[in-house]
Amino acid sequence: MDVKERLADYAEMTAEALEKYLPQTDCLQKRVIEAARYSLSAGGKRLRPALVMEFCRVCGEEPETALPVACAIEMLHTFSLIHDDLPCMDDDDLRRGKPSCHKAFGEDIAVLAGDALAMLPYQIIAEAGLRRALPKDAALKLISLLGELSGVRGMIGGQTLDLQNEGRKPDVPIILEMYRMKTGALLEFSCRAGCIVAGAGADKQLVAGSFGQRLGLAFQIIDDILDITADEKLLGKPVGSDLEEGKYTYVAAVGLEKARERAAVLTAQAREALAEFPDNEFLLELTEMLLNRVY
Amino acid sequence: MDVKERLADYAEMTAEALEKYLPQTDCLQKRVIEAARYSLSAGGKRLRPALVMEFCRVCGEEPETALPVACAIEMLHTFSLIHDDLPCMDDDDLRRGKPSCHKAFGEDIAVLAGDALAMLPYQIIAEAGLRRALPKDAALKLISLLGELSGVRGMIGGQTLDLQNEGRKPDVPIILEMYRMKTGALLEFSCRAGCIVAGAGADKQLVAGSFGQRLGLAFQIIDDILDITADEKLLGKPVGSDLEEGKYTYVAAVGLEKARERAAVLTAQAREALAEFPDNEFLLELTEMLLNRVY
């Protein structure tokens, strides 16, 4: 089992399905759809869809069954990136080495493309429930959970804390709470969602969610480390931008060495949670790969 | 039956329920919740919730049953206003006579408060389905329909056309298509949603939707007229702002007199559609009142 190969397979399945779920551009307002497609197709690792599909698989269901939810979470993640990059937010001109959405399409269209990608996920899951591609109960649970983990107690809450802390030096617990919401919440959703699609019990869902949370925290800490240490060309954005934007990260608070230790501990805890799942080599290797990434 | 009295009753029920559905502010990120509450409590007519509850009632179900959906559509409408007012969009400093959300809370928080209010509606409907306050099938249908009529083929599409047409003089059919999406879509949803909650058949849903569309078109045309003719204090925003913002409205295209005629014809068609529903006096009078409003 080659982890990069399966990751690439999942990414390809997701890219194809995303194209199917995007509205046609045979209309006057096609620019907003083109902007959404531009940001969706900028690629990235497609980590969240892979987690949805793989947790669905290790819980005994075909990964394809989870495709609507995989697309939903990738859209929601992309919406958060588009709005995060806006001048009134992080003001980033580059995303994954390409001009960010508002640089390519203008601020107004970027706001609307983000809005569209915020709502489409819920519609996609509901429609999968209506056409019985997902059990109706599962569809409702997924929508409710996605709302909770994306909203003011989840991702949006994390972005709010992030903005509030700009130019300040918050305590470490506040930084970690921000990461839990900003990055952990959607990864938690991805893992739990795969279990829900496969009809796994509440206990499995909780362990999967805890894995996602730890992975998310480790992922964010490594992002902070890479912001200082990475090769700018590989990273696809300027190095040191956190500091320049007045962001006081976990790394800034505890130093590089302690941050690396913490990421390793979190990764070990995440790997432990995976023991609850059979056939977990891909998830184990993926976790290892994310810890050791260089961009 | 006093139309203003029942409208006020529905508005009060909605305001109470909205408070229940907003997340608690006992958290670090409370500012984004306060911004959402600020815009939600700015009031307005609460026209959409009233339509949801009244269509539910005339289809034979208690209006209270529709409260989760009434709150959902009011949140979604408020999200669209918050993002519409942003500097990169319509750049409006005032909304309903008060500073707009970004003027009161900053642009970044306004973007996030809008984002939260875009997603919460889907969560609220799904949770109503899960706790059987709504039939599960109805909940999924409502989420799917809300996504369709709010998205790039509905409200977001209308806002996109609106931006594209700025400083241009689009043909009348394009203006009307923009109004259909921008204003008609959410009113269509409100009327159809009331029928869905009450378990009414597809035929009733379609007639209700067509009523909503016509009402929306008339409503938007009257908005354009009032932008020129209204008392600024009553209107709660500067008069003539459409022209100033480079917006070529239906009134600008066909003149005040023809626009008034068209609004009257649409209102008559809307009233006709209401003949399909029993006990329709409130809806008839509401329609009349919206046509004859002076702000």
Coordinates of C-alpha atoms in Angstrom, one line a residue:
Chain A
M1 CA 0.0 0.0 0.0
D2 CA 1.5 3.3 -1.2
V3 CA 0.1 6.2 0.9
K4 CA 0.8 8.8 -1.9
E5 CA -0.8 6.6 -4.5
R6 CA -4.0 6.1 -2.5
L7 CA -4.0 9.8 -1.6
A8 CA -3.7 10.6 -5.3
D9 CA -6.6 8.2 -6.1
Y10 CA -8.8 9.9 -3.6
A11 CA -7.8 13.3 -4.9
E12 CA -8.7 12.3 -8.4
M13 CA -12.1 10.9 -7.4
T14 CA -12.8 14.1 -5.5
A15 CA -11.7 16.4 -8.3
E16 CA -14.0 14.5 -10.7
A17 CA -17.0 14.5 -8.4
L18 CA -16.5 18.2 -7.5
E19 CA -16.8 19.0 -11.2
K20 CA -20.2 17.2 -11.2
Y21 CA -21.4 19.1 -8.2
L22 CA -20.5 22.6 -9.4
P23 CA -23.3 24.4 -11.2
Q24 CA -23.1 24.7 -15.0
T25 CA -21.7 27.9 -16.4
D26 CA -24.4 28.4 -19.0
C27 CA -25.8 31.5 -17.3
L28 CA -25.2 35.2 -17.0
Q29 CA -23.6 34.9 -13.5
K30 CA -21.0 32.4 -14.6
R31 CA -18.1 34.5 -13.2
V32 CA -19.0 33.5 -9.7
I33 CA -19.0 29.8 -10.6
E34 CA -15.6 30.2 -12.4
A35 CA -14.2 31.8 -9.3
A36 CA -15.4 28.9 -7.2
R37 CA -14.0 26.4 -9.7
Y38 CA -10.6 28.3 -9.8
S39 CA -10.2 28.0 -6.1
L40 CA -11.5 24.4 -5.8
S41 CA -9.1 23.3 -8.6
A42 CA -6.1 25.0 -7.1
G43 CA -5.6 21.5 -5.7
G44 CA -3.8 21.1 -2.4
K45 CA -3.5 17.7 -0.8
R46 CA -7.3 17.1 -0.6
L47 CA -6.6 15.8 2.9
R48 CA -10.1 16.2 4.2
P49 CA -11.8 14.2 1.4
A50 CA -9.2 11.5 1.8
L51 CA -10.0 11.3 5.5
V52 CA -13.8 11.1 4.9
M53 CA -13.4 8.3 2.3
E54 CA -10.7 6.3 4.2
F55 CA -12.7 6.4 7.5
C56 CA -15.7 5.2 5.5
R57 CA -13.6 2.4 4.1
V58 CA -12.1 1.2 7.4
C59 CA -15.6 1.2 8.8
G60 CA -16.5 -1.3 6.2
E61 CA -18.2 0.7 3.5
E62 CA -17.1 1.5 -0.1
P63 CA -15.2 4.8 -0.1
E64 CA -17.2 6.0 -3.1
T65 CA -20.3 6.1 -0.9
A66 CA -18.7 9.0 1.0
L67 CA -17.9 11.1 -2.2
P68 CA -20.8 13.6 -1.7
V69 CA -19.5 14.3 1.8
A70 CA -15.9 14.4 0.6
C71 CA -16.8 17.1 -1.9
A72 CA -18.9 18.9 0.7
I73 CA -16.0 19.2 3.1
E74 CA -13.5 20.2 0.4
M75 CA -15.9 23.0 -0.7
L76 CA -16.4 24.2 2.8
H77 CA -12.6 24.2 3.4
T78 CA -12.1 26.1 0.1
F79 CA -14.7 28.7 1.1
S80 CA -12.8 29.3 4.4
L81 CA -9.5 29.8 2.4
I82 CA -11.1 32.3 0.0
H83 CA -12.6 34.4 2.8
D84 CA -9.4 34.1 4.9
D85 CA -7.3 35.5 2.1
L86 CA -9.5 38.6 1.7
P87 CA -7.8 42.0 2.2
C88 CA -9.9 42.7 5.3
M89 CA -8.9 39.3 6.8
D90 CA -5.3 37.8 6.3
D91 CA -4.8 39.8 3.1
D92 CA -2.9 37.1 1.2
D93 CA -2.1 37.6 -2.5
L94 CA -1.0 34.0 -3.0
R95 CA -2.6 30.7 -2.3
R96 CA -0.9 27.4 -3.2
G97 CA 1.4 29.4 -5.5
K98 CA -1.4 31.0 -7.5
P99 CA -3.0 34.4 -7.1
S100 CA -5.7 34.1 -4.4
C101 CA -9.3 34.2 -5.5
H102 CA -9.8 38.0 -4.9
K103 CA -6.6 38.7 -6.8
A104 CA -7.8 36.7 -9.8
F105 CA -11.5 37.7 -9.8
G106 CA -11.9 40.8 -7.6
E107 CA -12.9 41.1 -4.0
D108 CA -16.7 41.2 -4.6
I109 CA -16.7 38.0 -6.7
A110 CA -14.4 36.3 -4.1
V111 CA -16.8 37.1 -1.3
L112 CA -19.8 35.7 -3.3
A113 CA -17.8 32.6 -4.5
G114 CA -16.9 31.9 -0.9
D115 CA -20.6 32.3 0.1
A116 CA -21.7 29.9 -2.5
L117 CA -19.1 27.3 -1.4
A118 CA -20.3 27.8 2.2
M119 CA -23.8 26.8 1.4
L120 CA -23.4 24.2 -1.4
P121 CA -22.0 21.5 0.9
Y122 CA -25.3 21.4 2.9
Q123 CA -27.3 21.1 -0.3
I124 CA -25.1 18.3 -1.7
I125 CA -25.5 16.2 1.5
A126 CA -29.3 16.8 1.6
E127 CA -29.7 15.8 -2.0
A128 CA -27.7 12.7 -1.4
G129 CA -30.1 11.9 1.4
L130 CA -33.2 12.6 -0.8
R131 CA -32.0 10.3 -3.6
R132 CA -31.0 7.7 -1.1
A133 CA -27.3 7.8 -1.9
L134 CA -27.0 8.3 1.9
P135 CA -29.4 7.1 4.6
K136 CA -31.7 10.0 5.4
D137 CA -30.8 10.0 9.1
A138 CA -27.1 10.0 8.3
A139 CA -27.6 13.0 5.9
L140 CA -29.4 15.0 8.6
K141 CA -26.7 14.1 11.2
L142 CA -23.9 15.1 8.8
I143 CA -25.6 18.5 8.1
S144 CA -26.1 19.2 11.8
L145 CA -22.5 18.2 12.6
L146 CA -21.0 20.1 9.7
G147 CA -22.9 23.2 10.9
E148 CA -21.7 22.8 14.4
L149 CA -18.0 22.3 13.5
S150 CA -18.0 25.0 10.8
G151 CA -19.8 27.6 12.8
V152 CA -19.1 30.0 15.6
R153 CA -18.2 27.1 17.9
G154 CA -15.9 25.6 15.2
M155 CA -14.1 27.0 12.2
I156 CA -15.7 30.5 12.2
G157 CA -15.0 30.7 15.9
G158 CA -11.3 29.9 15.3
Q159 CA -11.0 32.5 12.6
T160 CA -12.6 35.1 14.9
L161 CA -10.1 34.3 17.7
D162 CA -7.3 34.5 15.1
L163 CA -8.3 38.0 14.1
Q164 CA -8.9 39.1 17.7
N165 CA -5.4 38.0 18.6
E166 CA -3.7 39.8 15.8
G167 CA -0.8 42.0 17.1
R168 CA -1.3 40.4 20.6
K169 CA 0.5 37.7 22.5
P170 CA -2.3 35.4 23.7
D171 CA -1.6 32.7 26.3
V172 CA -0.8 29.2 25.0
P173 CA -4.2 27.7 26.0
I174 CA -5.9 30.4 23.9
I175 CA -3.7 29.7 21.0
L176 CA -4.5 26.0 21.3
E177 CA -8.2 26.7 21.6
M178 CA -8.0 28.7 18.4
Y179 CA -6.2 25.9 16.6
R180 CA -8.8 23.4 17.9
M181 CA -11.6 25.4 16.2
K182 CA -9.8 26.8 13.2
T183 CA -8.1 23.6 11.9
G184 CA -9.2 20.8 14.2
A185 CA -12.9 21.2 13.7
L186 CA -13.0 20.4 10.0
L187 CA -10.6 17.5 10.4
E188 CA -12.7 16.2 13.2
F189 CA -15.7 16.5 11.0
S190 CA -14.0 14.6 8.1
C191 CA -13.1 11.6 10.2
R192 CA -16.4 11.4 12.0
A193 CA -18.3 11.9 8.8
G194 CA -16.6 8.9 7.2
C195 CA -17.8 6.8 10.2
I196 CA -21.4 8.2 10.0
V197 CA -21.6 7.4 6.2
A198 CA -20.5 3.8 6.9
G199 CA -23.1 3.5 9.7
A200 CA -20.5 3.0 12.4
G201 CA -21.5 3.4 16.1
A202 CA -21.1 6.4 18.3
D203 CA -17.9 5.0 20.0
K204 CA -16.1 4.7 16.7
Q205 CA -17.3 8.2 15.7
L206 CA -15.9 9.7 18.9
V207 CA -12.5 8.0 18.5
A208 CA -12.3 9.1 14.9
G209 CA -13.1 12.6 15.9
S210 CA -10.5 12.6 18.6
F211 CA -8.0 11.4 16.0
G212 CA -9.0 14.2 13.7
Q213 CA -8.7 16.8 16.4
R214 CA -5.1 15.7 17.3
L215 CA -4.1 15.4 13.7
G216 CA -5.5 19.0 13.2
L217 CA -3.6 20.4 16.1
A218 CA -0.3 18.7 14.9
F219 CA -1.0 19.9 11.4
Q220 CA -1.5 23.5 12.5
I221 CA 1.7 23.5 14.7
I222 CA 3.7 22.1 11.7
D223 CA 2.2 24.8 9.5
D224 CA 3.6 27.4 12.0
I225 CA 7.0 25.7 12.0
L226 CA 7.0 25.6 8.1
D227 CA 6.1 29.3 8.0
I228 CA 9.5 29.9 9.5
T229 CA 11.6 27.1 8.1
A230 CA 10.2 26.1 4.7
D231 CA 11.4 26.8 1.2
E232 CA 9.3 29.6 -0.2
K233 CA 8.9 28.0 -3.6
L234 CA 7.7 24.7 -2.2
L235 CA 5.4 26.4 0.3
G236 CA 3.7 28.5 -2.4
K237 CA 3.6 31.6 -0.2
P238 CA 6.1 34.0 1.4
V239 CA 8.0 32.6 4.4
G240 CA 7.6 34.4 7.7
S241 CA 4.1 35.8 6.8
D242 CA 2.7 34.9 10.2
L243 CA 5.1 37.2 12.0
E244 CA 4.6 39.9 9.4
E245 CA 0.8 39.7 9.8
G246 CA 1.2 40.1 13.5
K247 CA 0.3 36.5 14.2
Y248 CA 1.6 35.1 17.4
T249 CA 1.7 31.4 16.8
Y250 CA 2.3 28.4 19.0
V251 CA 5.9 28.3 17.7
A252 CA 6.4 32.0 18.6
A253 CA 5.0 31.3 22.1
V254 CA 7.0 28.1 23.0
G255 CA 9.9 28.0 20.5
L256 CA 10.7 25.7 17.5
E257 CA 12.1 22.8 19.6
K258 CA 9.1 22.5 22.0
A259 CA 6.7 23.0 19.1
R260 CA 8.3 20.1 17.3
E261 CA 8.1 17.9 20.4
R262 CA 4.4 18.8 20.9
A263 CA 3.6 17.9 17.2
A264 CA 5.3 14.6 17.7
V265 CA 3.4 13.8 20.9
L266 CA 0.1 14.8 19.2
T267 CA 1.0 12.6 16.2
A268 CA 1.7 9.7 18.6
Q269 CA -1.7 10.2 20.3
A270 CA -3.4 10.3 16.9
R271 CA -1.7 7.1 15.9
E272 CA -2.9 5.4 19.1
A273 CA -6.5 6.4 18.4
L274 CA -6.2 4.6 15.1
A275 CA -5.6 1.3 16.9
E276 CA -9.5 1.2 17.2
F277 CA -9.8 0.7 13.4
P278 CA -8.9 -2.4 11.4
D279 CA -6.9 -2.1 8.2
N280 CA -5.4 1.2 9.3
E281 CA -2.0 1.3 7.5
F282 CA -3.0 4.1 5.2
L283 CA -4.2 6.3 8.0
L284 CA -1.0 5.5 10.1
E285 CA 1.3 6.3 7.2
L286 CA -0.7 9.5 6.3
T287 CA -0.3 10.7 9.8
E288 CA 3.4 10.1 9.7
M289 CA 3.7 11.8 6.4
L290 CA 1.9 14.9 7.6
L291 CA 4.2 15.2 10.6
N292 CA 7.3 14.9 8.4
R293 CA 6.3 17.1 5.5
V294 CA 8.6 19.9 4.5
Y295 CA 5.9 22.1 2.9
Chain B
M1 CA -58.1 40.4 11.0
D2 CA -55.6 43.2 11.3
V3 CA -52.6 42.6 9.0
K4 CA -50.2 44.7 10.9
E5 CA -51.1 43.0 14.1
R6 CA -50.5 39.5 12.8
L7 CA -47.3 40.6 11.1
A8 CA -46.2 42.0 14.5
D9 CA -47.2 38.7 16.2
Y10 CA -45.1 36.7 13.7
A11 CA -42.2 39.1 14.1
E12 CA -42.3 38.7 17.8
M13 CA -42.4 34.9 17.6
T14 CA -39.5 35.0 15.2
A15 CA -37.4 37.4 17.4
E16 CA -37.9 35.2 20.4
A17 CA -37.0 32.0 18.5
L18 CA -34.0 33.6 16.9
E19 CA -32.6 34.4 20.3
K20 CA -32.9 30.7 21.2
Y21 CA -31.1 29.6 18.0
L22 CA -28.2 32.0 18.3
P23 CA -25.1 30.4 20.1
Q24 CA -24.4 31.6 23.6
T25 CA -21.8 34.3 24.1
D26 CA -20.0 32.6 26.9
C27 CA -16.9 32.1 24.8
L28 CA -13.7 33.9 23.7
Q29 CA -15.1 34.5 20.2
K30 CA -18.3 36.2 21.4
R31 CA -17.8 39.2 19.2
V32 CA -18.8 37.4 16.0
I33 CA -22.0 36.2 17.8
E34 CA -22.7 39.8 18.9
A35 CA -22.3 41.0 15.4
A36 CA -24.7 38.4 14.1
R37 CA -27.2 39.3 16.8
Y38 CA -26.8 43.0 16.1
S39 CA -27.8 42.6 12.5
L40 CA -30.5 40.1 13.2
S41 CA -32.1 42.3 15.8
A42 CA -32.0 45.4 13.5
G43 CA -35.6 44.3 12.8
G44 CA -37.1 45.1 9.5
K45 CA -40.5 43.7 8.6
R46 CA -39.6 40.0 9.1
L47 CA -41.5 39.5 5.9
R48 CA -39.9 36.1 5.1
P49 CA -40.6 34.5 8.4
A50 CA -44.2 35.8 8.2
L51 CA -44.7 34.2 4.8
V52 CA -43.2 30.8 6.0
M53 CA -45.6 30.8 9.0
E54 CA -48.6 32.0 7.2
F55 CA -48.3 29.5 4.3
C56 CA -47.9 26.8 6.9
R57 CA -51.1 28.0 8.5
V58 CA -53.2 28.3 5.4
C59 CA -52.0 24.7 4.5
G60 CA -53.6 23.5 7.7
E61 CA -50.7 23.3 10.2
E62 CA -49.9 25.4 13.3
P63 CA -47.7 28.4 12.3
E64 CA -45.4 27.6 15.3
T65 CA -44.3 24.3 13.5
A66 CA -42.6 26.5 10.9
L67 CA -40.6 28.5 13.4
P68 CA -37.3 26.8 12.8
V69 CA -37.6 27.5 9.1
A70 CA -38.8 31.0 9.7
C71 CA -35.7 31.7 11.7
A72 CA -33.5 30.0 9.1
I73 CA -34.7 32.2 6.3
E74 CA -34.4 35.3 8.4
M75 CA -30.8 34.4 9.2
L76 CA -30.0 33.7 5.6
H77 CA -31.6 37.0 4.5
T78 CA -29.6 38.9 7.2
F79 CA -26.3 37.2 6.0
S80 CA -27.0 38.5 2.5
L81 CA -27.6 42.0 3.8
I82 CA -24.4 42.0 5.9
H83 CA -22.2 40.9 2.9
D84 CA -24.1 43.1 0.5
D85 CA -23.3 46.2 2.6
L86 CA -19.5 45.5 2.7
P87 CA -17.2 48.1 1.1
C88 CA -16.2 45.7 -1.7
M89 CA -19.9 45.2 -2.5
D90 CA -22.5 47.9 -2.2
D91 CA -20.5 49.9 0.4
D92 CA -23.4 51.0 2.5
D93 CA -22.8 52.6 5.9
L94 CA -26.4 52.4 7.0
R95 CA -28.9 49.6 7.2
R96 CA -32.4 50.2 8.6
G97 CA -31.2 53.5 10.0
K98 CA -28.4 52.0 12.0
P99 CA -24.7 51.6 11.1
S100 CA -24.3 48.5 8.9
C101 CA -22.6 45.5 10.5
H102 CA -19.0 46.3 9.2
K103 CA -19.4 49.9 10.4
A104 CA -20.3 48.7 13.9
F105 CA -18.0 45.7 14.2
G106 CA -15.3 46.0 11.5
E107 CA -15.1 44.4 8.1
D108 CA -13.4 41.2 9.2
I109 CA -16.0 40.4 11.9
A110 CA -18.8 41.3 9.5
V111 CA -17.5 38.8 6.9
L112 CA -17.4 36.1 9.5
A113 CA -20.8 37.0 11.1
G114 CA -22.3 36.8 7.6
D115 CA -20.6 33.4 7.0
A116 CA -22.0 32.1 10.3
L117 CA -25.5 33.2 9.4
A118 CA -25.1 31.6 6.0
M119 CA -24.5 28.2 7.5
L120 CA -26.6 28.2 10.7
P121 CA -29.9 28.0 8.8
Y122 CA -29.0 24.5 7.3
Q123 CA -28.0 23.3 10.8
I124 CA -31.2 24.6 12.4
I125 CA -33.4 22.8 9.8
A126 CA -31.4 19.5 10.1
E127 CA -31.6 19.6 13.9
A128 CA -35.4 20.2 13.7
G129 CA -35.5 17.0 11.5
L130 CA -33.4 15.0 13.9
R131 CA -35.5 15.9 16.9
R132 CA -38.7 15.3 14.8
A133 CA -40.0 18.8 15.2
L134 CA -40.1 18.5 11.4
P135 CA -40.6 15.3 9.3
K136 CA -37.1 14.1 8.2
D137 CA -38.1 14.1 4.5
A138 CA -39.4 17.7 4.8
A139 CA -36.2 18.8 6.5
L140 CA -34.0 17.3 3.7
K141 CA -36.3 18.9 1.0
L142 CA -36.1 22.3 2.8
I143 CA -32.3 22.2 3.0
S144 CA -32.0 21.2 -0.7
L145 CA -34.4 23.9 -1.8
L146 CA -32.8 26.6 0.4
G147 CA -29.4 25.7 -1.1
E148 CA -30.8 25.9 -4.6
L149 CA -32.6 29.3 -4.1
S150 CA -29.8 30.9 -2.1
G151 CA -26.9 29.7 -4.3
V152 CA -25.5 30.7 -7.7
R153 CA -28.8 29.9 -9.4
G154 CA -30.6 32.0 -6.8
M155 CA -29.7 34.8 -4.4
I156 CA -25.9 34.6 -4.9
G157 CA -26.5 34.6 -8.7
G158 CA -28.6 37.7 -8.4
Q159 CA -26.0 39.5 -6.4
T160 CA -23.4 38.5 -9.0
L161 CA -25.4 39.9 -11.8
D162 CA -26.0 43.1 -9.8
L163 CA -22.3 43.6 -9.4
Q164 CA -21.6 42.8 -13.1
N165 CA -24.1 45.3 -14.2
E166 CA -22.7 48.2 -12.1
G167 CA -22.1 51.2 -14.2
R168 CA -23.8 49.5 -17.2
K169 CA -27.2 49.7 -18.7
P170 CA -28.4 46.1 -19.0
D171 CA -31.5 45.2 -21.0
V172 CA -34.8 45.0 -19.2
P173 CA -34.9 41.1 -19.3
I174 CA -31.5 41.0 -17.6
I175 CA -32.6 43.4 -14.9
L176 CA -35.7 41.2 -14.3
E177 CA -33.7 38.0 -14.2
M178 CA -31.4 39.7 -11.7
Y179 CA -34.4 40.6 -9.5
R180 CA -35.9 37.1 -9.9
M181 CA -32.7 35.7 -8.4
K182 CA -31.8 38.4 -5.9
T183 CA -35.1 39.1 -4.3
G184 CA -37.6 36.6 -5.8
A185 CA -35.7 33.5 -4.9
L186 CA -35.8 33.8 -1.1
L187 CA -39.4 34.9 -1.1
E188 CA -40.2 31.9 -3.3
F189 CA -38.4 29.8 -0.8
S190 CA -40.4 31.3 2.1
C191 CA -43.8 30.6 0.6
R192 CA -42.9 27.1 -0.6
A193 CA -41.3 26.2 2.7
G194 CA -44.4 27.0 4.6
C195 CA -46.3 24.5 2.4
I196 CA -43.6 21.8 2.8
V197 CA -43.6 22.1 6.6
A198 CA -47.4 21.6 6.5
G199 CA -47.1 18.6 4.2
A200 CA -49.0 20.2 1.3
G201 CA -48.8 18.7 -2.2
A202 CA -46.4 19.7 -5.0
D203 CA -49.2 21.7 -6.8
K204 CA -49.7 23.9 -3.8
Q205 CA -46.0 24.3 -3.4
L206 CA -45.6 25.5 -7.0
V207 CA -48.5 28.0 -6.7
A208 CA -47.1 29.3 -3.5
G209 CA -43.6 29.6 -5.1
S210 CA -45.1 31.5 -8.1
F211 CA -46.8 33.9 -5.6
G212 CA -43.5 34.4 -3.9
Q213 CA -41.7 35.1 -7.1
R214 CA -44.3 37.7 -8.2
L215 CA -44.4 39.3 -4.8
G216 CA -40.5 39.5 -4.9
L217 CA -40.4 41.1 -8.3
A218 CA -43.1 43.7 -7.3
F219 CA -41.2 44.2 -4.0
Q220 CA -37.9 44.9 -5.7
I221 CA -39.5 47.3 -8.3
I222 CA -41.2 49.2 -5.4
D223 CA -37.8 49.3 -3.7
D224 CA -36.4 51.0 -6.8
I225 CA -39.2 53.5 -6.9
L226 CA -38.8 54.3 -3.2
D227 CA -35.1 54.8 -3.7
I228 CA -36.1 57.8 -5.8
T229 CA -39.3 59.0 -4.1
A230 CA -39.1 58.1 -0.4
D231 CA -38.5 60.2 2.7
E232 CA -34.9 59.5 3.7
K233 CA -35.7 59.3 7.4
L234 CA -38.4 56.8 6.9
L235 CA -36.3 54.8 4.4
G236 CA -33.4 54.6 6.8
K237 CA -30.8 55.1 4.1
P238 CA -29.8 57.9 1.7
V239 CA -32.3 58.5 -1.2
G240 CA -31.0 58.1 -4.7
S241 CA -28.2 55.7 -3.6
D242 CA -28.9 53.3 -6.5
L243 CA -28.0 55.9 -9.1
E244 CA -25.0 57.1 -7.1
E245 CA -23.7 53.5 -6.9
G246 CA -24.0 53.2 -10.7
K247 CA -27.1 50.8 -10.4
Y248 CA -29.3 50.9 -13.4
T249 CA -32.6 49.8 -12.0
Y250 CA -35.9 48.8 -13.7
V251 CA -37.2 52.3 -12.9
A252 CA -34.2 53.8 -14.6
A253 CA -34.8 51.6 -17.6
V254 CA -38.6 52.1 -18.1
G255 CA -39.4 55.2 -16.0
L256 CA -41.4 55.7 -12.8
E257 CA -44.9 55.4 -14.3
K258 CA -44.3 52.2 -16.2
A259 CA -42.6 50.7 -13.2
R260 CA -45.6 51.5 -11.0
E261 CA -47.9 49.9 -13.6
R262 CA -45.7 46.8 -13.7
A263 CA -45.6 46.5 -9.9
A264 CA -49.5 46.7 -9.9
V265 CA -49.8 44.0 -12.5
L266 CA -47.4 41.7 -10.6
T267 CA -49.3 42.3 -7.4
A268 CA -52.6 41.5 -9.2
Q269 CA -51.0 38.2 -10.5
A270 CA -49.7 37.4 -7.0
R271 CA -53.2 38.0 -5.5
E272 CA -54.7 35.7 -8.1
A273 CA -52.3 32.9 -7.1
L274 CA -53.6 33.3 -3.6
A275 CA -57.0 32.1 -4.7
E276 CA -55.7 28.6 -4.5
F277 CA -55.4 28.9 -0.7
P278 CA -58.3 29.0 1.8
D279 CA -58.4 31.6 4.6
N280 CA -56.1 33.9 2.6
E281 CA -57.2 37.4 3.8
F282 CA -53.9 38.0 5.6
L283 CA -51.8 37.2 2.6
L284 CA -54.1 39.3 0.3
E285 CA -53.8 42.3 2.6
L286 CA -50.1 41.9 3.1
T287 CA -49.6 41.9 -0.6
E288 CA -51.7 45.1 -0.9
M289 CA -49.8 46.7 1.9
L290 CA -46.4 45.9 0.4
L291 CA -47.5 47.5 -2.9
N292 CA -48.7 50.6 -1.2
R293 CA -45.9 51.1 1.2
V294 CA -44.1 54.4 1.4
Y295 CA -40.8 53.1 2.8

